[in-house]
């Protein structure tokens, strides 16, 4: 069962990336609604064997498997008239006990489009759908976003009577059409999100409405809350489960006679926080965007409890306090997030708003050993490095095979990046496989294989990792303002008998970044040889040119800064790439260092140095 991504307020094969993305032209529509001609990725993978599917199923936590199987087994009962009768009607209510504050901004332009019948969700636009709630051509994630009512924020941002009437009419239409359970609109995560948005936007669209509308709205909210009580965790895990818990807590705190729901939500929260929030403040799924979404969800829970005059649990406050510095670790100079494990850049102002509400005024964390990330900063140069193991089975649905990849920015300009995430594209599954591949990251690949092979099968709608490195090592040294990072992983050991070592040195001035990539054959491994490639994906705003010496590339930033990338021990080439750090796909370039390895240590050295501006 596919799950939509958590509210973030928008919330491999053998071919190299540039060949995986080659082929027939296709059109993807971004948030701007403009069609962009893009190359199409490779076709679907070969169907996985039963043994492969069974092995992946066995790797999942037993609790997750039982939760999913239990939810699937109950679906026939949930569809029955008996279950609809059991949910029943509560005592007529015309107002909630409390309304949770919802300060998160919407998009007034998108609100006006919705009022006019044009729906822009998750980067896809559907104009005037005949049957809105089952819009033809809409995928499951798009429909989940529609049924979550997250777009109420956009109507609120639009403001005025027209927006308020549109919100009421659309909600009334939903209430009439969805009194009984169905798999799409009553999906547990979608239901929890809808409860949060209904109550969070209650003062905007419902508090001044007619009594019958308020009664119908709150009666349905009560029925959905009782459904969540009976069904959660329903196989949900990670940030999705925390988002569902938020719906349970908000409903329990705001709706009359819902003490049991509130107690259940807080109990689940108390269980999940130590499981998901690591000692350094990272979130177990290792995605900066998911960390942002979870932090915001926890802030919403805290704000709701305060609005309802309830005590805020100490572990909730402690989690918020630890997550804010970790979120700052992932911020580039432009205020946006690094692109690890399916994250988008996000808007710097929105991130700062979350940090402000978290009282996260401190400095960014520099080293996160539990989460597996490092932040190297000197002068105006910032380098962010993935130095950890991918998340465990059951929490790796959007994990990327980007171990030891890095991103680099200078001031407010990004220079070296990873390729991003493709959830908004029409062929999302194929694009996501391509963009989760090691070749889509600024790191080393062997024979264009993934350092963490991607799952060939979908288990309960989740596509995770088939295998991951068993050991990822990291050592950091600092002396006189100079920074040295030494990291290694054994993801290529089973297939090629090689361990990848990477050294990154950043000088105190910030104008000199040096690196070494070593392939070291494991002791006792059979003699093997093959091809390797080291990639440096460039931000779309960077102009690159291969110099005549054939061993260096000149990189020009938009504001005039110039960097020179040199390499030894490999051939240097400049190739096409793609960037999906924002709402639209953008073409860019990548510097690729290629060569061959044998059954001896292979060393490639590279350096990025800032060129001094010419004297006037």
Coordinates of C-alpha atoms in Angstrom, one line a residue:
X1 CA 0.0 0.0 0.0
X2 CA 1.7 3.2 -1.2
X3 CA 2.0 6.0 1.4
X4 CA 2.2 9.7 0.6
X5 CA 5.2 11.6 1.8
X6 CA 5.0 13.4 5.2
X7 CA 3.8 17.0 5.2
X8 CA 6.8 19.0 4.2
X9 CA 4.7 21.8 2.8
X10 CA 5.3 21.5 -0.6
X11 CA 6.4 17.0 2.6
X12 CA 20.2 0.8 -9.6
X13 CA 21.0 -0.6 -12.4
X14 CA 24.2 -1.1 -14.5
X15 CA 23.8 1.9 -16.8
X16 CA 25.4 5.3 -15.9
X17 CA 23.0 8.1 -15.1
X18 CA 23.5 10.0 -18.3
X19 CA 22.6 6.8 -20.3
X20 CA 19.8 5.8 -17.9
X21 CA 18.2 9.2 -18.6
X22 CA 18.7 9.0 -22.4
X23 CA 15.9 7.9 -24.7
X24 CA 12.6 9.1 -25.9
X25 CA 11.4 12.5 -24.9
X26 CA 8.8 12.8 -22.2
X27 CA 7.1 15.8 -20.6
X28 CA 7.1 16.5 -16.9
X29 CA 5.1 19.3 -15.3
X30 CA 6.7 21.2 -12.5
X31 CA 5.1 23.3 -9.8
X32 CA 5.0 26.2 -12.3
X33 CA 2.8 24.2 -14.5
X34 CA 5.1 24.6 -17.5
X35 CA 5.9 21.5 -19.5
X36 CA 9.6 20.7 -19.7
X37 CA 10.9 18.4 -22.4
X38 CA 13.0 15.8 -20.6
X39 CA 14.7 12.6 -21.5
X40 CA 13.0 9.4 -20.3
X41 CA 14.7 6.9 -18.0
X42 CA 15.0 3.3 -18.7
X43 CA 12.0 1.0 -18.7
X44 CA 10.8 -1.1 -15.8
X45 CA 13.1 -3.6 -14.1
X46 CA 12.7 -7.3 -14.7
X47 CA 10.1 -8.9 -12.4
X48 CA 11.7 -10.0 -9.1
X49 CA 11.7 -13.6 -8.2
X50 CA 9.7 -15.1 -5.3
X51 CA 13.0 -15.7 -3.4
X52 CA 13.9 -12.0 -3.8
X53 CA 10.5 -10.8 -2.6
X54 CA 10.6 -13.3 0.4
X55 CA 14.1 -12.2 1.4
X56 CA 13.0 -8.5 1.4
X57 CA 9.9 -9.4 3.4
X58 CA 12.0 -11.2 6.0
X59 CA 14.3 -8.2 6.4
X60 CA 11.4 -6.0 7.5
X61 CA 10.7 -5.6 11.2
X62 CA 8.1 -8.1 12.4
X63 CA 6.0 -5.3 13.9
X64 CA 5.8 -3.6 10.5
X65 CA 4.9 -6.8 8.7
X66 CA 2.2 -7.7 11.2
X67 CA 0.8 -4.1 11.1
X68 CA 0.5 -4.1 7.4
X69 CA -0.9 -7.6 7.2
X70 CA -3.4 -6.7 9.9
X71 CA -4.5 -3.6 8.1
X72 CA -4.9 -5.5 4.8
X73 CA -6.8 -8.3 6.4
X74 CA -9.3 -5.9 8.0
X75 CA -10.2 -4.1 4.7
X76 CA -13.2 -6.3 3.9
X77 CA -14.6 -5.5 7.3
X78 CA -13.8 -1.8 7.0
X79 CA -15.9 -1.7 3.7
X80 CA -18.9 -3.3 5.3
X81 CA -22.0 -1.6 6.5
X82 CA -21.4 -3.1 9.9
X83 CA -18.2 -1.1 10.4
X84 CA -19.9 2.1 9.2
X85 CA -22.6 1.4 11.8
X86 CA -20.0 0.7 14.5
X87 CA -18.2 4.0 13.9
X88 CA -21.6 5.5 14.6
X89 CA -22.5 9.1 15.4
X90 CA -21.2 10.9 18.4
X91 CA -22.9 13.5 20.5
X92 CA -23.8 16.5 18.3
X93 CA -21.0 19.0 18.5
X94 CA -20.9 22.5 17.1
X95 CA -17.4 23.6 18.1
X96 CA -14.1 21.9 19.1
X97 CA -12.7 22.2 22.5
X98 CA -9.6 23.9 21.1
X99 CA -8.1 24.7 17.7
X100 CA -4.4 24.0 17.1
X101 CA -2.4 27.0 15.9
X102 CA -1.3 26.6 12.2
X103 CA 1.2 29.4 11.3
X104 CA 2.6 27.6 8.3
X105 CA 2.1 29.7 5.1
X106 CA 0.1 28.7 2.1
X107 CA 0.3 29.8 -1.5
X108 CA -2.3 32.5 -2.4
X109 CA -1.8 32.0 -6.1
X110 CA -2.4 28.2 -5.8
X111 CA -5.5 29.0 -3.6
X112 CA -6.9 31.2 -6.3
X113 CA -6.3 28.5 -8.9
X114 CA -8.1 25.9 -6.6
X115 CA -11.1 28.3 -6.2
X116 CA -11.2 28.5 -10.1
X117 CA -11.1 24.7 -10.4
X118 CA -7.4 24.2 -11.3
X119 CA -5.6 21.8 -9.0
X120 CA -1.8 21.9 -8.7
X121 CA -0.6 19.3 -6.3
X122 CA 2.9 17.6 -6.0
X123 CA 4.0 19.4 -9.2
X124 CA 1.1 18.2 -11.3
X125 CA -1.8 20.3 -12.6
X126 CA -5.2 18.9 -13.3
X127 CA -7.7 21.5 -14.6
X128 CA -11.4 21.1 -13.9
X129 CA -11.6 17.4 -13.1
X130 CA -15.1 16.1 -13.7
X131 CA -15.1 14.0 -10.6
X132 CA -12.7 15.7 -8.3
X133 CA -12.1 13.0 -5.6
X134 CA -11.4 10.3 -8.2
X135 CA -9.7 12.6 -10.8
X136 CA -8.9 10.7 -14.0
X137 CA -5.2 10.3 -14.6
X138 CA -4.2 11.3 -11.1
X139 CA -1.8 8.9 -9.4
X140 CA -2.1 7.6 -5.8
X141 CA 0.2 10.2 -4.3
X142 CA -1.7 13.0 -6.0
X143 CA -5.0 11.7 -4.7
X144 CA -3.6 11.3 -1.2
X145 CA -2.6 14.9 -1.3
X146 CA -6.0 15.9 -2.5
X147 CA -7.8 14.0 0.2
X148 CA -5.5 15.2 2.9
X149 CA -6.9 18.8 2.6
X150 CA -3.4 20.2 2.8
X151 CA -4.5 22.8 0.2
X152 CA -6.8 24.5 2.8
X153 CA -3.7 26.5 3.7
X154 CA -3.6 27.8 0.1
X155 CA -7.2 29.0 0.3
X156 CA -6.5 30.6 3.6
X157 CA -3.5 32.4 2.1
X158 CA -5.8 33.6 -0.7
X159 CA -8.3 35.0 1.9
X160 CA -11.7 36.5 1.5
X161 CA -15.2 35.2 1.2
X162 CA -14.6 33.4 -2.1
X163 CA -11.8 31.3 -0.6
X164 CA -13.9 30.6 2.5
X165 CA -16.9 29.5 0.4
X166 CA -14.7 27.3 -1.8
X167 CA -13.3 25.6 1.3
X168 CA -16.8 24.9 2.7
X169 CA -18.2 23.7 -0.6
X170 CA -15.3 21.4 -1.3
X171 CA -15.5 20.0 2.3
X172 CA -19.3 19.5 2.1
X173 CA -18.8 17.7 -1.1
X174 CA -16.2 15.4 0.5
X175 CA -18.5 14.7 3.5
X176 CA -21.3 13.6 1.3
X177 CA -19.2 11.4 -0.9
X178 CA -17.1 9.7 1.8
X179 CA -19.3 8.8 4.7
X180 CA -18.2 5.1 4.2
X181 CA -14.6 3.8 4.3
X182 CA -12.6 3.4 1.1
X183 CA -9.0 2.6 0.6
X184 CA -7.9 5.9 -0.9
X185 CA -9.7 8.6 1.1
X186 CA -9.6 6.7 4.4
X187 CA -6.0 5.6 4.2
X188 CA -4.7 5.9 7.8
X189 CA -2.0 8.5 7.0
X190 CA -4.3 10.5 4.7
X191 CA -7.0 10.4 7.4
X192 CA -4.6 11.7 10.0
X193 CA -3.4 14.5 7.8
X194 CA -7.0 15.5 7.0
X195 CA -7.9 15.7 10.7
X196 CA -4.9 17.9 11.3
X197 CA -5.8 20.2 8.5
X198 CA -9.5 20.4 9.2
X199 CA -8.9 21.4 12.8
X200 CA -5.9 23.5 12.0
X201 CA -7.9 25.6 9.5
X202 CA -11.2 25.4 11.5
X203 CA -11.1 29.1 12.4
X204 CA -10.6 30.1 8.8
X205 CA -13.4 28.1 7.1
X206 CA -15.7 26.5 9.6
X207 CA -16.1 28.6 12.8
X208 CA -18.4 31.1 11.1
X209 CA -20.3 28.5 9.0
X210 CA -23.9 27.4 9.6
X211 CA -24.5 25.0 12.5
X212 CA -25.4 22.0 10.2
X213 CA -22.0 22.3 8.4
X214 CA -20.1 22.5 11.7
X215 CA -22.0 19.5 13.1
X216 CA -21.4 17.4 9.9
X217 CA -17.7 18.3 9.9
X218 CA -17.1 17.5 13.5
X219 CA -19.2 14.4 13.4
X220 CA -17.1 13.1 10.5
X221 CA -13.9 14.2 12.3
X222 CA -15.0 12.2 15.4
X223 CA -15.7 9.1 13.3
X224 CA -12.3 9.4 11.6
X225 CA -10.6 9.8 15.0
X226 CA -12.3 6.6 16.3
X227 CA -11.1 4.8 13.1
X228 CA -7.5 6.0 13.7
X229 CA -7.7 4.7 17.3
X230 CA -8.7 1.3 16.1
X231 CA -6.2 1.0 13.2
X232 CA -2.9 2.7 14.1
X233 CA 0.0 2.0 13.7
X234 CA -1.4 0.1 10.6
X235 CA 2.1 -0.8 9.4
X236 CA 3.2 2.8 9.2
X237 CA 6.8 3.5 10.2
X238 CA 9.3 6.4 10.5
X239 CA 8.1 9.9 9.8
X240 CA 4.8 8.7 8.4
X241 CA 3.9 7.1 11.7
X242 CA 4.8 10.3 13.6
X243 CA 2.6 12.3 11.2
X244 CA -0.3 9.9 11.8
X245 CA 0.3 10.2 15.6
X246 CA 0.0 14.0 15.2
X247 CA -3.4 13.5 13.7
X248 CA -4.4 11.3 16.6
X249 CA -3.1 13.7 19.2
X250 CA -4.7 16.8 17.6
X251 CA -8.0 15.0 17.2
X252 CA -7.8 13.8 20.8
X253 CA -6.9 17.2 22.2
X254 CA -9.5 19.2 20.3
X255 CA -12.6 17.0 19.9
X256 CA -14.9 16.4 22.9
X257 CA -14.9 13.1 24.7
X258 CA -11.6 12.0 23.0
X259 CA -9.4 11.5 26.1
X260 CA -8.7 7.9 25.1
X261 CA -7.5 9.0 21.7
X262 CA -5.2 11.6 23.2
X263 CA -3.8 9.1 25.7
X264 CA -3.2 6.6 22.9
X265 CA -1.5 9.2 20.7
X266 CA 0.8 10.4 23.5
X267 CA 1.7 6.8 24.3
X268 CA 2.6 6.0 20.7
X269 CA 4.6 9.2 20.6
X270 CA 6.5 8.3 23.7
X271 CA 7.4 4.9 22.2
X272 CA 8.4 6.4 18.8
X273 CA 10.6 9.3 19.8
X274 CA 13.5 7.3 21.2
X275 CA 13.2 4.9 18.2
X276 CA 13.3 7.7 15.6
X277 CA 15.2 10.7 17.0
X278 CA 18.9 9.8 17.3
X279 CA 21.3 11.0 20.0
X280 CA 22.7 13.7 17.7
X281 CA 19.2 15.0 16.8
X282 CA 18.9 13.3 13.4
X283 CA 15.9 11.3 12.3
X284 CA 16.4 7.6 11.6
X285 CA 15.5 7.9 7.9
X286 CA 18.5 10.1 7.3
X287 CA 16.7 12.5 4.9
X288 CA 17.0 16.3 5.6
X289 CA 13.5 16.9 4.2
X290 CA 12.0 14.2 6.4
X291 CA 13.9 15.7 9.4
X292 CA 12.3 19.1 8.6
X293 CA 8.8 17.6 8.3
X294 CA 9.1 15.6 11.5
X295 CA 10.4 18.6 13.5
X296 CA 7.5 20.6 12.2
X297 CA 5.0 17.8 13.2
X298 CA 6.5 17.7 16.7
X299 CA 6.2 21.5 17.0
X300 CA 2.5 21.2 15.9
X301 CA 1.9 18.6 18.6
X302 CA 3.5 20.8 21.2
X303 CA 1.5 23.8 20.1
X304 CA -1.8 21.8 20.1
X305 CA -1.2 20.6 23.7
X306 CA -0.5 24.1 24.9
X307 CA -3.6 25.4 23.1
X308 CA -5.6 22.7 24.8
X309 CA -4.0 23.5 28.1
X310 CA -2.3 20.1 28.3
X311 CA 1.1 19.3 29.7
X312 CA 3.9 19.0 27.1
X313 CA 5.9 15.7 27.6
X314 CA 9.5 16.2 28.5
X315 CA 10.7 13.8 25.8
X316 CA 8.8 15.8 23.2
X317 CA 10.5 19.0 24.2
X318 CA 13.9 17.3 24.3
X319 CA 13.5 15.9 20.8
X320 CA 12.6 19.3 19.4
X321 CA 15.6 20.9 21.2
X322 CA 18.0 18.3 19.7
X323 CA 16.6 18.3 16.2
X324 CA 17.0 22.1 15.5
X325 CA 20.9 22.1 15.4
X326 CA 20.8 19.0 13.3
X327 CA 18.5 20.7 10.8
X328 CA 21.0 23.6 10.6
X329 CA 23.7 21.1 9.7
X330 CA 22.0 20.4 6.4
X331 CA 21.5 24.1 5.5
X332 CA 23.6 25.5 2.6
X333 CA 24.5 29.1 2.5
X334 CA 21.3 29.9 0.6
X335 CA 19.3 28.6 3.5
X336 CA 18.0 25.5 1.7
X337 CA 18.7 21.9 2.4
X338 CA 21.3 19.5 1.1
X339 CA 20.0 16.8 -1.3
X340 CA 20.6 13.5 0.6
X341 CA 18.2 10.6 0.6
X342 CA 15.3 12.2 -1.3
X343 CA 15.4 15.7 0.1
X344 CA 14.5 18.9 -1.8
X345 CA 16.2 22.2 -1.3
X346 CA 13.0 23.6 0.4
X347 CA 12.5 27.3 0.9
X348 CA 15.0 28.9 3.3
X349 CA 12.3 31.1 4.8
X350 CA 10.1 28.1 5.6
X351 CA 13.1 26.3 7.2
X352 CA 13.9 29.4 9.2
X353 CA 10.3 29.6 10.4
X354 CA 10.4 26.0 11.7
X355 CA 13.7 26.8 13.5
X356 CA 12.3 29.9 15.0
X357 CA 9.3 28.1 16.3
X358 CA 11.6 25.4 17.7
X359 CA 13.6 28.1 19.4
X360 CA 16.6 26.7 17.4
X361 CA 18.7 29.8 17.6
X362 CA 22.0 28.0 18.2
X363 CA 24.7 27.1 15.8
X364 CA 24.5 24.1 13.4
X365 CA 25.8 20.8 14.5
X366 CA 29.2 20.1 12.8
X367 CA 29.5 16.3 13.4
X368 CA 26.6 13.9 13.6
X369 CA 28.1 10.4 14.2
X370 CA 24.8 8.7 14.9
X371 CA 23.1 10.1 11.9
X372 CA 26.2 9.8 9.8
X373 CA 26.8 13.3 8.4
X374 CA 29.6 15.8 8.6
X375 CA 29.7 19.6 8.1
X376 CA 33.0 21.1 7.0
X377 CA 33.1 24.9 7.0
X378 CA 36.0 27.3 6.4
X379 CA 35.9 30.8 5.1
X380 CA 32.9 31.0 2.8
X381 CA 33.1 27.4 1.8
X382 CA 30.8 24.7 3.1
X383 CA 31.1 20.9 2.4
X384 CA 28.4 18.4 3.6
X385 CA 29.3 14.7 3.5
X386 CA 27.2 11.5 3.9
X387 CA 29.3 9.4 6.2
X388 CA 26.8 6.9 7.5
X389 CA 25.1 3.6 6.8
X390 CA 21.7 3.8 4.9
X391 CA 18.6 3.4 7.2
X392 CA 17.5 -0.1 8.2
X393 CA 14.9 -2.2 6.4
X394 CA 11.4 -0.8 6.8
X395 CA 12.8 2.8 7.0
X396 CA 14.6 2.9 3.7
X397 CA 11.7 3.5 1.3
X398 CA 13.4 6.6 -0.1
X399 CA 17.0 5.9 0.9
X400 CA 19.5 6.7 -1.8
X401 CA 22.7 4.7 -2.6
X402 CA 24.8 7.8 -2.0
X403 CA 27.2 6.7 0.7
X404 CA 30.3 9.0 0.9
X405 CA 28.7 11.6 -1.5
X406 CA 29.2 15.3 -0.8
X407 CA 27.8 18.7 -1.6
X408 CA 29.7 22.0 -1.7
X409 CA 28.6 25.6 -1.7
X410 CA 30.5 28.9 -1.6
X411 CA 28.6 31.7 0.2
X412 CA 25.0 31.5 -1.0
X413 CA 25.9 29.6 -4.2
X414 CA 25.8 25.9 -4.7
X415 CA 28.7 24.3 -6.6
X416 CA 28.7 20.5 -6.2
X417 CA 25.4 18.8 -5.6
X418 CA 23.6 15.5 -5.7
X419 CA 20.8 15.1 -8.3
X420 CA 17.8 15.2 -6.0
X421 CA 14.5 13.4 -6.0
X422 CA 11.8 12.9 -8.6
X423 CA 8.5 12.5 -6.8
X424 CA 6.7 15.1 -8.9
X425 CA 7.5 13.5 -12.2
X426 CA 4.9 11.5 -14.1
X427 CA 7.1 8.4 -14.3
X428 CA 8.1 8.8 -10.7
X429 CA 9.0 5.2 -10.0
X430 CA 11.5 4.9 -12.9
X431 CA 12.9 8.4 -12.2
X432 CA 13.3 7.7 -8.6
X433 CA 15.2 4.5 -9.2
X434 CA 17.6 6.5 -11.5
X435 CA 18.0 9.3 -9.0
X436 CA 18.5 7.0 -6.0
X437 CA 21.4 5.4 -7.8
X438 CA 24.9 6.0 -6.8
X439 CA 25.6 7.5 -10.2
X440 CA 23.2 10.4 -9.3
X441 CA 25.5 11.4 -6.4
X442 CA 28.8 13.1 -6.2
X443 CA 30.8 10.0 -5.2
X444 CA 32.5 7.0 -6.8
X445 CA 30.8 4.1 -8.6
X446 CA 32.2 0.8 -9.7
X447 CA 30.9 -0.6 -13.1
X448 CA 28.0 1.8 -12.6
X449 CA 26.6 -0.5 -9.9
X450 CA 25.0 0.9 -6.7
X451 CA 27.0 0.8 -3.5
X452 CA 23.6 -0.1 -1.9
X453 CA 21.7 -2.2 -4.5
X454 CA 18.1 -1.0 -4.8
X455 CA 15.3 -3.4 -4.0
X456 CA 13.9 -5.2 -7.1
X457 CA 10.5 -5.7 -5.5
X458 CA 7.9 -3.6 -3.9
X459 CA 6.9 -4.9 -0.4
X460 CA 3.7 -3.3 0.9
X461 CA 4.2 -0.5 -1.6
X462 CA 7.7 0.2 -0.3
X463 CA 10.8 0.0 -2.4
X464 CA 13.9 0.0 -0.2
X465 CA 17.4 -1.3 -0.4
X466 CA 18.3 -4.9 -1.2
X467 CA 21.6 -4.6 0.6
X468 CA 23.6 -1.9 2.3
X469 CA 27.3 -1.5 3.4
X470 CA 28.0 -3.4 6.6
X471 CA 30.7 -0.9 7.7
X472 CA 30.9 2.8 7.1
X473 CA 33.9 4.4 9.0
X474 CA 34.6 8.1 9.6
X475 CA 37.4 10.0 11.2
X476 CA 37.5 13.8 11.5
X477 CA 40.5 15.9 12.4
X478 CA 40.8 19.7 12.9
X479 CA 44.1 21.6 13.3
X480 CA 44.7 25.4 13.0
X481 CA 41.4 25.8 11.2
X482 CA 42.2 23.1 8.6
X483 CA 39.7 20.2 8.4
X484 CA 40.4 16.6 7.3
X485 CA 37.8 13.9 6.9
X486 CA 38.7 10.2 6.3
X487 CA 35.8 7.9 5.4
X488 CA 35.3 4.5 4.0
X489 CA 32.6 2.0 3.1
X490 CA 32.5 -1.7 2.1
X491 CA 29.4 -1.6 -0.1
X492 CA 31.3 -2.8 -3.1
X493 CA 33.0 -5.6 -1.2
X494 CA 30.5 -8.4 -2.1
X495 CA 30.5 -7.8 -5.8
X496 CA 34.0 -6.5 -6.5
X497 CA 36.1 -7.2 -3.5
X498 CA 36.9 -3.5 -3.1
X499 CA 36.6 -1.0 -0.2
X500 CA 36.1 2.7 -1.1
X501 CA 38.2 5.1 1.0
X502 CA 37.7 8.9 0.6
X503 CA 39.8 11.7 2.1
X504 CA 38.5 15.3 2.0
X505 CA 40.7 18.2 3.2
X506 CA 39.4 21.8 3.5
X507 CA 42.0 24.5 4.1
X508 CA 41.4 27.2 6.7
X509 CA 40.9 29.8 4.0
X510 CA 38.1 27.8 2.4
X511 CA 39.7 28.4 -1.0
X512 CA 41.3 25.0 -1.3
X513 CA 39.4 21.7 -1.2
X514 CA 41.4 18.5 -1.9
X515 CA 40.3 14.9 -2.1
X516 CA 41.5 11.4 -2.6
X517 CA 39.5 8.4 -3.6
X518 CA 41.1 5.0 -3.0
X519 CA 39.9 1.6 -4.0
X520 CA 41.5 -1.0 -1.8
X521 CA 41.2 -4.7 -2.5
X522 CA 40.1 -6.7 0.5
X523 CA 42.6 -9.2 1.9
X524 CA 42.1 -12.6 0.4
X525 CA 39.7 -11.5 -2.3
X526 CA 40.2 -13.0 -5.8
X527 CA 41.9 -10.9 -8.5
X528 CA 39.4 -8.6 -10.1
X529 CA 39.5 -5.6 -12.4
X530 CA 36.9 -3.2 -13.7
X531 CA 36.0 0.4 -14.4
X532 CA 35.2 3.2 -11.9
X533 CA 33.8 6.7 -12.2
X534 CA 34.0 9.6 -9.7
X535 CA 31.3 12.2 -10.3
X536 CA 30.9 15.8 -9.4
X537 CA 27.4 16.9 -10.3
X538 CA 27.3 20.7 -10.8
X539 CA 24.4 23.0 -9.8
X540 CA 22.5 24.2 -12.9
X541 CA 23.8 27.8 -12.3
X542 CA 27.4 26.7 -12.6
X543 CA 29.1 27.1 -16.0
X544 CA 31.8 24.6 -16.7
X545 CA 34.4 24.3 -19.4
X546 CA 37.0 21.5 -20.0
X547 CA 40.5 23.1 -20.4
X548 CA 42.9 22.2 -23.1
X549 CA 45.2 20.3 -20.8
X550 CA 42.5 17.7 -20.4
X551 CA 43.1 17.3 -16.7
X552 CA 41.2 20.2 -15.3
X553 CA 37.8 22.0 -15.6
X554 CA 37.0 25.6 -14.9
X555 CA 33.8 26.2 -12.9
X556 CA 32.2 29.7 -12.9
X557 CA 29.6 30.6 -10.4
X558 CA 26.8 33.1 -11.3
X559 CA 28.2 35.9 -9.2
X560 CA 31.6 35.7 -10.7
X561 CA 33.5 33.3 -8.5
X562 CA 35.8 30.8 -10.4
X563 CA 37.0 27.4 -9.2
X564 CA 39.4 25.1 -11.0
X565 CA 39.0 21.3 -10.6
X566 CA 42.1 19.3 -11.3
X567 CA 42.6 15.5 -11.1
X568 CA 45.3 12.9 -11.5
X569 CA 45.0 9.1 -11.8
X570 CA 41.9 9.3 -14.0
X571 CA 40.6 10.7 -17.2
X572 CA 38.6 13.9 -16.9
X573 CA 35.3 14.5 -18.9
X574 CA 32.4 16.9 -18.8
X575 CA 29.0 15.3 -19.3
X576 CA 25.3 16.2 -19.1
X577 CA 23.3 15.6 -15.9
X578 CA 20.0 16.6 -14.4
X579 CA 19.0 18.4 -11.2
X580 CA 15.7 18.0 -9.2
X581 CA 16.5 19.9 -6.1
X582 CA 13.5 22.2 -6.7
X583 CA 10.0 21.9 -8.2
X584 CA 11.2 21.6 -11.8
X585 CA 13.7 19.4 -13.6
X586 CA 16.8 21.4 -14.7
X587 CA 19.6 20.3 -17.0
X588 CA 23.1 20.7 -15.7
X589 CA 26.6 19.2 -16.1
X590 CA 28.8 16.8 -14.3
X591 CA 32.6 16.4 -14.1
X592 CA 33.4 12.6 -14.4
X593 CA 36.7 11.1 -13.6
X594 CA 37.0 7.6 -15.1
X595 CA 39.6 4.8 -15.0
X596 CA 40.2 1.2 -14.2
X597 CA 41.1 -0.7 -11.1
X598 CA 42.9 -4.0 -10.6
X599 CA 43.8 -6.2 -7.7
X600 CA 45.9 -3.5 -6.1
X601 CA 45.2 -0.2 -4.5
X602 CA 43.9 2.4 -7.0
X603 CA 44.3 6.1 -6.1
X604 CA 42.7 9.2 -7.7
X605 CA 43.6 12.6 -6.4
X606 CA 41.5 15.7 -7.2
X607 CA 41.5 19.3 -6.0
X608 CA 39.1 22.3 -6.2
X609 CA 40.8 25.6 -5.8
X610 CA 39.3 29.0 -6.0
X611 CA 40.9 31.2 -8.6
X612 CA 42.0 34.7 -7.5
X613 CA 40.0 37.4 -9.2
X614 CA 41.9 39.4 -11.8
X615 CA 43.5 42.6 -10.6
X616 CA 42.0 45.8 -12.0

